[in-house]
């Protein structure tokens, strides 16, 4: 795969605890993928590895043919974790716009419009909703 997200036998262990069994997955640019599974199965661990916030114990993860941390540092993607990181008093749109509000330097024209991002994941119609009004 020449761009997008490439996960090659990436797994994560914390000591003796295997948090994520090795997984292989390629996601093309613009493709929407859902991670679905019970609590504790490794969904968040995988997302954190894709975002470069965790390093795989086995295998590798790349974003646009680079390590995730490099893609994140270049501000080519963002990561918004599920509650409690969401600010409950801010609307969905305001939570997505939080980076721009906090980091004025990030308010560059190259950043995608939050409404475009919400539309891409099917949440544009909920832009004024509060986090507790949405399903997890």
Coordinates of C-alpha atoms in Angstrom, one line a residue:
X1 CA 0.0 0.0 0.0
X2 CA 1.5 3.4 -1.0
X3 CA -0.6 5.6 1.2
X4 CA -3.2 5.5 3.9
X5 CA -2.8 3.4 7.0
X6 CA -0.9 0.1 6.9
X7 CA -0.9 -2.2 9.9
X8 CA 1.4 -5.3 9.5
X9 CA 1.1 -7.9 12.3
X10 CA 1.0 -5.2 14.9
X11 CA 0.4 -6.3 18.4
X12 CA 0.9 -4.8 21.8
X13 CA 1.7 -6.3 25.2
X14 CA 2.1 -4.6 28.6
X15 CA 4.3 -7.0 30.5
X16 CA 2.6 -10.4 30.4
X17 CA -0.7 -8.9 29.3
X18 CA -1.4 -9.1 25.6
X19 CA -3.5 -6.0 25.0
X20 CA -3.8 -6.5 21.2
X21 CA -3.3 -9.8 19.4
X22 CA -1.3 -9.1 16.2
X23 CA -3.5 -7.6 13.5
X24 CA -2.9 -6.8 9.8
X25 CA -5.0 -4.2 8.1
X26 CA -4.7 -1.7 5.2
X27 CA -6.9 1.3 5.0
X28 CA -6.9 3.3 1.8
X29 CA -7.0 7.1 1.9
X30 CA -10.6 8.2 2.3
X31 CA -11.8 4.8 3.3
X32 CA -13.9 4.6 6.5
X33 CA -13.4 1.7 8.8
X34 CA -15.2 0.8 12.0
X35 CA -13.4 -1.0 14.9
X36 CA -16.0 -3.0 16.7
X37 CA -15.6 -5.3 19.7
X38 CA -16.2 -5.8 23.4
X39 CA -14.6 -3.7 26.1
X40 CA -10.9 -4.6 26.5
X41 CA -10.4 -6.2 23.1
X42 CA -7.7 -3.7 22.0
X43 CA -9.7 -1.1 19.9
X44 CA -8.3 1.8 21.8
X45 CA -4.8 0.3 21.9
X46 CA -4.9 0.0 18.1
X47 CA -6.1 3.5 17.7
X48 CA -3.3 4.8 20.0
X49 CA -0.7 2.9 17.9
X50 CA -2.1 4.4 14.7
X51 CA -1.9 7.8 16.3
X52 CA 1.7 7.2 17.3
X53 CA 0.8 7.4 21.0
X54 CA 1.8 3.7 21.6
X55 CA 4.5 1.7 19.9
X56 CA 3.7 -1.8 18.7
X57 CA 5.4 -4.6 20.6
X58 CA 5.3 -6.7 17.4
X59 CA 4.8 -5.7 13.8
X60 CA 4.6 -2.2 12.4
X61 CA 2.1 0.6 11.8
X62 CA 2.6 3.3 9.1
X63 CA 0.5 6.3 8.0
X64 CA 1.2 7.6 4.5
X65 CA 4.3 5.4 4.4
X66 CA 5.8 7.1 7.5
X67 CA 5.8 6.2 11.2
X68 CA 2.6 7.5 12.8
X69 CA 4.4 10.0 15.1
X70 CA 5.9 11.6 12.0
X71 CA 2.5 12.0 10.3
X72 CA 1.0 13.4 13.5
X73 CA 3.9 15.8 14.0
X74 CA 3.3 17.0 10.4
X75 CA -0.3 17.6 11.4
X76 CA -1.6 15.4 8.6
X77 CA -4.2 13.8 10.9
X78 CA -5.7 14.3 14.3
X79 CA -6.8 12.0 17.1
X80 CA -9.9 12.7 19.2
X81 CA -10.3 10.1 21.9
X82 CA -13.8 9.1 23.3
X83 CA -14.9 10.5 26.6
X84 CA -13.7 11.5 29.2
X85 CA -11.3 13.5 26.9
X86 CA -14.3 15.1 25.3
X87 CA -15.4 18.3 27.0
X88 CA -19.0 17.6 28.0
X89 CA -20.1 21.2 27.8
X90 CA -18.9 21.7 24.3
X91 CA -20.9 20.6 21.2
X92 CA -19.6 17.9 18.9
X93 CA -18.3 20.5 16.5
X94 CA -16.7 22.5 19.3
X95 CA -14.9 19.4 20.5
X96 CA -13.6 18.7 17.0
X97 CA -12.5 22.4 16.7
X98 CA -10.7 22.2 20.1
X99 CA -7.2 21.9 18.6
X100 CA -7.7 25.0 16.5
X101 CA -9.0 26.9 19.6
X102 CA -6.1 25.7 21.8
X103 CA -3.3 25.9 19.3
X104 CA -3.8 29.1 17.3
X105 CA -0.8 28.2 15.1
X106 CA -2.8 25.1 14.0
X107 CA -5.5 27.4 12.6
X108 CA -3.7 27.3 9.3
X109 CA -5.7 27.0 6.0
X110 CA -4.2 23.6 5.5
X111 CA -6.3 22.1 8.3
X112 CA -9.6 20.6 7.3
X113 CA -12.8 22.3 8.3
X114 CA -14.3 20.5 11.3
X115 CA -17.7 20.2 9.4
X116 CA -15.9 18.4 6.6
X117 CA -14.5 16.0 9.1
X118 CA -17.8 15.5 10.8
X119 CA -19.5 14.9 7.5
X120 CA -16.8 12.3 6.6
X121 CA -17.8 10.2 9.6
X122 CA -21.5 10.8 9.3
X123 CA -21.8 13.1 12.3
X124 CA -22.5 16.5 10.5
X125 CA -26.2 16.4 11.5
X126 CA -25.1 16.1 15.2
X127 CA -22.7 19.0 15.1
X128 CA -24.7 20.9 17.8
X129 CA -25.3 17.9 20.0
X130 CA -23.4 17.5 23.3
X131 CA -21.3 14.3 23.8
X132 CA -23.7 12.7 26.2
X133 CA -26.5 13.0 23.6
X134 CA -24.6 10.6 21.3
X135 CA -24.0 6.9 21.7
X136 CA -20.4 5.7 22.7

